[in-house]
mmCIF file of N, CA and C in Angstrom:
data_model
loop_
_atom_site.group_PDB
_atom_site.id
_atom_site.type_symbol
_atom_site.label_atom_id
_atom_site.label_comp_id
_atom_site.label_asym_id
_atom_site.label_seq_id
_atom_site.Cartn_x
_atom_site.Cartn_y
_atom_site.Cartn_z
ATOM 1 N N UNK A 1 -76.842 -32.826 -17.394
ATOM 2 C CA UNK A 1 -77.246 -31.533 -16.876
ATOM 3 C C UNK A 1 -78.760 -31.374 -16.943
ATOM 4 N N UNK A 2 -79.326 -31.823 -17.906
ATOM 5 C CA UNK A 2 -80.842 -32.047 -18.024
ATOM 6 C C UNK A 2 -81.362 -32.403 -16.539
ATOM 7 N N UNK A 3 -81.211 -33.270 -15.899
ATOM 8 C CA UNK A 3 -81.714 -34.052 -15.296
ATOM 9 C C UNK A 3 -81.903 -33.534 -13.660
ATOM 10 N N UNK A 4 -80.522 -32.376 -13.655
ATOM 11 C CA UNK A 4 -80.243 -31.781 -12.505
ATOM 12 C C UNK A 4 -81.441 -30.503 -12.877
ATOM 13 N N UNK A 5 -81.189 -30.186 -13.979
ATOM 14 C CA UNK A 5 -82.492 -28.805 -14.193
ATOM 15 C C UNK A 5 -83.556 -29.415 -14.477
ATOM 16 N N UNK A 6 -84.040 -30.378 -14.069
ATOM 17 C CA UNK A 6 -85.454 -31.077 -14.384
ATOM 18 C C UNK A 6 -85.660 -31.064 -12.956
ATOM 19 N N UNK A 7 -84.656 -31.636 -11.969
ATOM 20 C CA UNK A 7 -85.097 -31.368 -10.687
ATOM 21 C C UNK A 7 -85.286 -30.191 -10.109
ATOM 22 N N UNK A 8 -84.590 -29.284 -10.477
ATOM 23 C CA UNK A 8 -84.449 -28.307 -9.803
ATOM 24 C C UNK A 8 -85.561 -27.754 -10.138
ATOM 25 N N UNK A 9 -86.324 -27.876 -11.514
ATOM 26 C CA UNK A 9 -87.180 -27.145 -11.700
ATOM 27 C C UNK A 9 -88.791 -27.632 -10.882
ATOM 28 N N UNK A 10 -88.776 -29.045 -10.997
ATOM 29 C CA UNK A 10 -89.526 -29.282 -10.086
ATOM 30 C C UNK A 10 -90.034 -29.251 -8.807
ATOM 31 N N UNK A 11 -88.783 -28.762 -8.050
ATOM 32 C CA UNK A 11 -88.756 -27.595 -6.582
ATOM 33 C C UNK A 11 -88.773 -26.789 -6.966
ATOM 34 N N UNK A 12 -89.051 -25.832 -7.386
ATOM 35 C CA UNK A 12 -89.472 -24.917 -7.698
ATOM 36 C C UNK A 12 -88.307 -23.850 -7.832
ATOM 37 N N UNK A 13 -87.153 -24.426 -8.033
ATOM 38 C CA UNK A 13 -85.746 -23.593 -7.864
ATOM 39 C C UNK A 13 -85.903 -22.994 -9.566
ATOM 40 N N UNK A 14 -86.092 -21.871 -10.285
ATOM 41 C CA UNK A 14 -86.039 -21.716 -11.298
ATOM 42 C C UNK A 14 -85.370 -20.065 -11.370
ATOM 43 N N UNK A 15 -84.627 -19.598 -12.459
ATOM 44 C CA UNK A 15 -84.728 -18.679 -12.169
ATOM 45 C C UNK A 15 -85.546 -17.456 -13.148
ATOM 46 N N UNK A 16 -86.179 -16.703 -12.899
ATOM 47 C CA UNK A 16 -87.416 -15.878 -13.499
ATOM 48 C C UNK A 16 -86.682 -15.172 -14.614
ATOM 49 N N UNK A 17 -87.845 -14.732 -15.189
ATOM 50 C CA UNK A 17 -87.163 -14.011 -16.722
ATOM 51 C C UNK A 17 -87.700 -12.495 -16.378
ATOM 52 N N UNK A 18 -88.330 -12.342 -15.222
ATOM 53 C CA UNK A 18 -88.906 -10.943 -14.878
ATOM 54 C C UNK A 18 -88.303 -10.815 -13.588
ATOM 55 N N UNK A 19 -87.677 -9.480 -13.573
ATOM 56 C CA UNK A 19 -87.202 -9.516 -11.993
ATOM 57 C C UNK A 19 -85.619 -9.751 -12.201
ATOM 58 N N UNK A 20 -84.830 -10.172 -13.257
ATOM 59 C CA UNK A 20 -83.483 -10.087 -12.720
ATOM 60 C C UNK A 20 -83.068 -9.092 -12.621
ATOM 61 N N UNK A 21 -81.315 -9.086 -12.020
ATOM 62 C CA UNK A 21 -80.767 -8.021 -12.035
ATOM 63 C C UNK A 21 -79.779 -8.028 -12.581
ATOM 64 N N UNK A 22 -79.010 -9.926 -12.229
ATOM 65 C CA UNK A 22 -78.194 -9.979 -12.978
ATOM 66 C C UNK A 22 -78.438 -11.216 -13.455
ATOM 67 N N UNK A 23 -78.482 -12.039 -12.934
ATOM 68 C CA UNK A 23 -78.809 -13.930 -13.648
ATOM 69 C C UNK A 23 -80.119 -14.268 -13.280
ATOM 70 N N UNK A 24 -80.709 -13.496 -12.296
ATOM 71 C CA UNK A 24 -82.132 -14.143 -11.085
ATOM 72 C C UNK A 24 -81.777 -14.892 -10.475
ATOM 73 N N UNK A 25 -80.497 -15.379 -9.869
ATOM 74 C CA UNK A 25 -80.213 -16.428 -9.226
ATOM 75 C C UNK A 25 -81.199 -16.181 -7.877
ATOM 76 N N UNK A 26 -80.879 -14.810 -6.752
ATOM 77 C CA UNK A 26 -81.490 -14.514 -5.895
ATOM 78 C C UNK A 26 -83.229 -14.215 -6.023
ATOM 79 N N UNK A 27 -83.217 -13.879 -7.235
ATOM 80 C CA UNK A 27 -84.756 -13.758 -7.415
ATOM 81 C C UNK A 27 -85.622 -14.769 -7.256
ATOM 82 N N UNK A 28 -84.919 -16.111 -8.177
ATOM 83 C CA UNK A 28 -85.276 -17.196 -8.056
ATOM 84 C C UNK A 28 -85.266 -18.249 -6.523
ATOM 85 N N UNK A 29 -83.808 -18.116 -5.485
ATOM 86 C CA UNK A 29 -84.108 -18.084 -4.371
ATOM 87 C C UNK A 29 -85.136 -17.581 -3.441
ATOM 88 N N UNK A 30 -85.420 -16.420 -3.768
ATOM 89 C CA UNK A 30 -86.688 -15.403 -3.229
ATOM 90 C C UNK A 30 -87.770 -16.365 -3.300
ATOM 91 N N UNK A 31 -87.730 -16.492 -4.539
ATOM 92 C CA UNK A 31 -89.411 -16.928 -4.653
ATOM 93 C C UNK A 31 -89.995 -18.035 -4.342
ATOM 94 N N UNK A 32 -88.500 -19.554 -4.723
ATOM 95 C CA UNK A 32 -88.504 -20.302 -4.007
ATOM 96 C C UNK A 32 -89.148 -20.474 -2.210
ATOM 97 N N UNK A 33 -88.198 -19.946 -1.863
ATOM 98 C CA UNK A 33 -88.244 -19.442 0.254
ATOM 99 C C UNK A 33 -89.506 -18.501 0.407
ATOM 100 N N UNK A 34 -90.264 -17.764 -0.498
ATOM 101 C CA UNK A 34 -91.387 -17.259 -0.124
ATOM 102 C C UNK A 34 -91.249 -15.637 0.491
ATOM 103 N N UNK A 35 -89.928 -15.053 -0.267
ATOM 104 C CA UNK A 35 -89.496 -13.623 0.621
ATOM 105 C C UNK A 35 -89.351 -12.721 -0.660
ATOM 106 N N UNK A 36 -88.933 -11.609 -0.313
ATOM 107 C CA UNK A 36 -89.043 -10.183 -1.372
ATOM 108 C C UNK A 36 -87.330 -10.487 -1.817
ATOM 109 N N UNK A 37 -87.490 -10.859 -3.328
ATOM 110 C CA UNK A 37 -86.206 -10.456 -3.989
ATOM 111 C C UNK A 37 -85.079 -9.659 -3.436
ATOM 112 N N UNK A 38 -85.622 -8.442 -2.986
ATOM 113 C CA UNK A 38 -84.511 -7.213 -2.665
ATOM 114 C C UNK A 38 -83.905 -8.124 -0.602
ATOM 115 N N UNK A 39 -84.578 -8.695 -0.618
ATOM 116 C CA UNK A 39 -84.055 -9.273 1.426
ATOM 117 C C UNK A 39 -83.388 -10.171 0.909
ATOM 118 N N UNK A 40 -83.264 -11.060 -0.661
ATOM 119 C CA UNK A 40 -82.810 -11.977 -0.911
ATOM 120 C C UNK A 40 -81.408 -11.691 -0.953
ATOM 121 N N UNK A 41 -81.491 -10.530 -1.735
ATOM 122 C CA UNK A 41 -80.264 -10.050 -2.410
ATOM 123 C C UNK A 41 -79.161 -9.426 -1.133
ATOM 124 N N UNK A 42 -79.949 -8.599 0.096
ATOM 125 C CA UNK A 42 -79.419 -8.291 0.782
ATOM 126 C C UNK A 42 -79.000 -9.641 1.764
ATOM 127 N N UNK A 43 -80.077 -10.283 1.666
ATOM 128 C CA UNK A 43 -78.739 -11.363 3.151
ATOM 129 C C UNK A 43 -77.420 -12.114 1.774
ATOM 130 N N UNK A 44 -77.820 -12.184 1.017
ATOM 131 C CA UNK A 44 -76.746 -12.526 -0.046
ATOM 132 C C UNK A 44 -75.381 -11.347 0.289
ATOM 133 N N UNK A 45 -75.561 -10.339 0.229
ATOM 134 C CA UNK A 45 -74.264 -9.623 0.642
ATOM 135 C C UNK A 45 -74.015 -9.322 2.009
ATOM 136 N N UNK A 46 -75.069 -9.628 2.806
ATOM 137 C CA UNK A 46 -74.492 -9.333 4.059
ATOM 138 C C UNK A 46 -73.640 -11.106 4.767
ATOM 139 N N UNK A 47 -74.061 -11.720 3.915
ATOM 140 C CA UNK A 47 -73.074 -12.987 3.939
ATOM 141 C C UNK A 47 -71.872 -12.774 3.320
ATOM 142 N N UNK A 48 -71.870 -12.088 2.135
ATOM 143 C CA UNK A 48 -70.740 -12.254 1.792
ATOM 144 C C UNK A 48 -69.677 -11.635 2.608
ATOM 145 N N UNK A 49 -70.066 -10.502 3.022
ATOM 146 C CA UNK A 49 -69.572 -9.504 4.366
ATOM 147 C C UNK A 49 -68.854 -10.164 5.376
ATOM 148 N N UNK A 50 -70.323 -11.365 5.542
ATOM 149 C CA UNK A 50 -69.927 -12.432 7.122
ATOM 150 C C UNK A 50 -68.195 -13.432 6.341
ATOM 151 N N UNK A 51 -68.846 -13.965 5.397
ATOM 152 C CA UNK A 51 -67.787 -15.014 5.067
ATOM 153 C C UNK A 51 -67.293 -14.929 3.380
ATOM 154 N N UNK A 52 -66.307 -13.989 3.498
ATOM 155 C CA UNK A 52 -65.719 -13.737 2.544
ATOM 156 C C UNK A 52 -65.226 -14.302 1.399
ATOM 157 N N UNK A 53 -66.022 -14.153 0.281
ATOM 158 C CA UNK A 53 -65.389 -15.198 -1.254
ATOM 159 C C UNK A 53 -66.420 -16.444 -1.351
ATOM 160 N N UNK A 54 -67.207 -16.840 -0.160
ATOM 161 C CA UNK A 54 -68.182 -18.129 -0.372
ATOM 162 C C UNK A 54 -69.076 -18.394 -1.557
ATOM 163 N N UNK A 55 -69.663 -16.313 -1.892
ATOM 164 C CA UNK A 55 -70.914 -16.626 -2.680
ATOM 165 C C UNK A 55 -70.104 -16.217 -3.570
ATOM 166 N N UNK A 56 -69.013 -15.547 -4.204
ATOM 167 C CA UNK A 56 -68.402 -15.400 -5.672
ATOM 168 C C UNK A 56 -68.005 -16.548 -6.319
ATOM 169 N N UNK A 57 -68.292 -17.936 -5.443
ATOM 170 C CA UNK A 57 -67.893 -19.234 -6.005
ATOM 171 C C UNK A 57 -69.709 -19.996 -6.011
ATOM 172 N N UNK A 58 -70.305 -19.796 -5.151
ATOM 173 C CA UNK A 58 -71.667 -20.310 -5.080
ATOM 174 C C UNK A 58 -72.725 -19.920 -6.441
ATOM 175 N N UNK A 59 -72.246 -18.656 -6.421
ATOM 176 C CA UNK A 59 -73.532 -17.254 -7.295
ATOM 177 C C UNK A 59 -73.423 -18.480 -8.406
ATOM 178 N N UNK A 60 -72.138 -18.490 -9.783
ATOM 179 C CA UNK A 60 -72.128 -18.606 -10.605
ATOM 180 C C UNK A 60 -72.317 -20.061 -11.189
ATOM 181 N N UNK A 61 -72.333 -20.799 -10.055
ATOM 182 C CA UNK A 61 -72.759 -22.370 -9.848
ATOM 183 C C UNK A 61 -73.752 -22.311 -9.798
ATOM 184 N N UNK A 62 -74.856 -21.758 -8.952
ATOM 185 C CA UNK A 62 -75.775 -21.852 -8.913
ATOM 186 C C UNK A 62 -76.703 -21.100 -10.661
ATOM 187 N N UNK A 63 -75.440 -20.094 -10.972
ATOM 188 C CA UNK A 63 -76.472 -19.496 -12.085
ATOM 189 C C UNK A 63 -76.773 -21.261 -12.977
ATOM 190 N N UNK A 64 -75.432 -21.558 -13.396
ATOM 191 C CA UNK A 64 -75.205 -22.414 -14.334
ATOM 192 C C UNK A 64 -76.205 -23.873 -13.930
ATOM 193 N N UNK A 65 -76.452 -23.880 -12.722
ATOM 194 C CA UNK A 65 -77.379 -24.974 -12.369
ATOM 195 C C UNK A 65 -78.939 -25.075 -12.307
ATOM 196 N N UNK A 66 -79.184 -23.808 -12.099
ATOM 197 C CA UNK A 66 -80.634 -23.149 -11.972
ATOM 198 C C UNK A 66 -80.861 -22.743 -13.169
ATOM 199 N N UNK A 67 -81.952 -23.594 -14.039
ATOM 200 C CA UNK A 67 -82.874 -23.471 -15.046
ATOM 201 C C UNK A 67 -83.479 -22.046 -15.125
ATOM 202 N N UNK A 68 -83.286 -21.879 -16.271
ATOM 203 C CA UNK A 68 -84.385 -20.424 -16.547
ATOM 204 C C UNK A 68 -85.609 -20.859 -16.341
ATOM 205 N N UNK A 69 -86.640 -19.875 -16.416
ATOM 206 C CA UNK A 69 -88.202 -19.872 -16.321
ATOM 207 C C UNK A 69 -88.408 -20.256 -17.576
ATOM 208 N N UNK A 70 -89.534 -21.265 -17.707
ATOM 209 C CA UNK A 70 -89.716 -21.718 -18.986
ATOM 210 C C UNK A 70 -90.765 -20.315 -19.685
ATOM 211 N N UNK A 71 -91.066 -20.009 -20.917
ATOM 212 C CA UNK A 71 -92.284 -18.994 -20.889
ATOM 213 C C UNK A 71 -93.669 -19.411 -20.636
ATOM 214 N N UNK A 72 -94.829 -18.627 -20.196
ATOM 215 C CA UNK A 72 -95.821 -19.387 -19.877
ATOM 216 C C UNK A 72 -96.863 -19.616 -21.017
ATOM 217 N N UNK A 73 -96.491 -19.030 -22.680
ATOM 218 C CA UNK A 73 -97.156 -19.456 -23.551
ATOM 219 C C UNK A 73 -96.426 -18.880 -25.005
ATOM 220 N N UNK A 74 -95.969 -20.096 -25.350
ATOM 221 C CA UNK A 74 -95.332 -20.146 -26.945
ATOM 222 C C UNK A 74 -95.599 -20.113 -28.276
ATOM 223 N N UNK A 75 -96.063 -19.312 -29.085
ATOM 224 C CA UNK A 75 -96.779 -19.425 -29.755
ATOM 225 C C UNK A 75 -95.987 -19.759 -31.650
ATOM 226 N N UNK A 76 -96.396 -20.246 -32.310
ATOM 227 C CA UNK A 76 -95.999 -21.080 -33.012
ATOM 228 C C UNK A 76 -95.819 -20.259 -34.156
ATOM 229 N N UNK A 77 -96.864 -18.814 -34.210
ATOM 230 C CA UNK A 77 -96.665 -18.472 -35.109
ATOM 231 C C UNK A 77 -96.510 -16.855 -35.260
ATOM 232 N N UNK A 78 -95.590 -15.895 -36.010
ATOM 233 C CA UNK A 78 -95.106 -14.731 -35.712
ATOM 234 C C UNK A 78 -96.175 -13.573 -35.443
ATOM 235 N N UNK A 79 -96.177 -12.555 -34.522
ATOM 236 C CA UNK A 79 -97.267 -12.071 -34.181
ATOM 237 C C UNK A 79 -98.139 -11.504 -35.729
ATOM 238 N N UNK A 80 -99.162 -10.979 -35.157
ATOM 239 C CA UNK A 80 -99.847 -10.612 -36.882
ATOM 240 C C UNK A 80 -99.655 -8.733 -36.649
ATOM 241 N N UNK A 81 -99.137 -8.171 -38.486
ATOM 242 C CA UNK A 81 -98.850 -6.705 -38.155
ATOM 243 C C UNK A 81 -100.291 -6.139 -38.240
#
């Protein structure tokens, strides 16, 4: 599974830690394709509309395949009070 989220992450398929709603699957599509989250989400249901049951089997595959956003800085040691 590593290896599939190593690729994926390297296309840039990831999904964000800002911006979900429910997994970021579509968010992460969004940003990928270069479009606004919310058009993502809507052709996502207006497909589902078109072809019924496709993405309730796609969504959760894709959650489980699509890497989270890594953070963009980790710090080693607990903040100071």
């Amino acid at each position: 599974m590593n290896a599939v989220h190593d690729s994926m992450s390297r296309q840039g398929l990831t999904r964000p830690r800002e911006g979900r709603l429910l997994a970021g699957v579509c968010a992460g599509l969004a940003r990928r394709f270069g479009i606004d989250p919310w058009l993502a989400r809507l052709l996502f249901v207006v497909i589902l509309l078109a072809i019924p049951g496709s993405q309730i089997l796609v969504y959760p595959i894709l959650w489980i395949v699509m890497p989270s956003e890594k953070p963009a800085f980790v710090s080693a040691y607990p903040p100071a009070a």
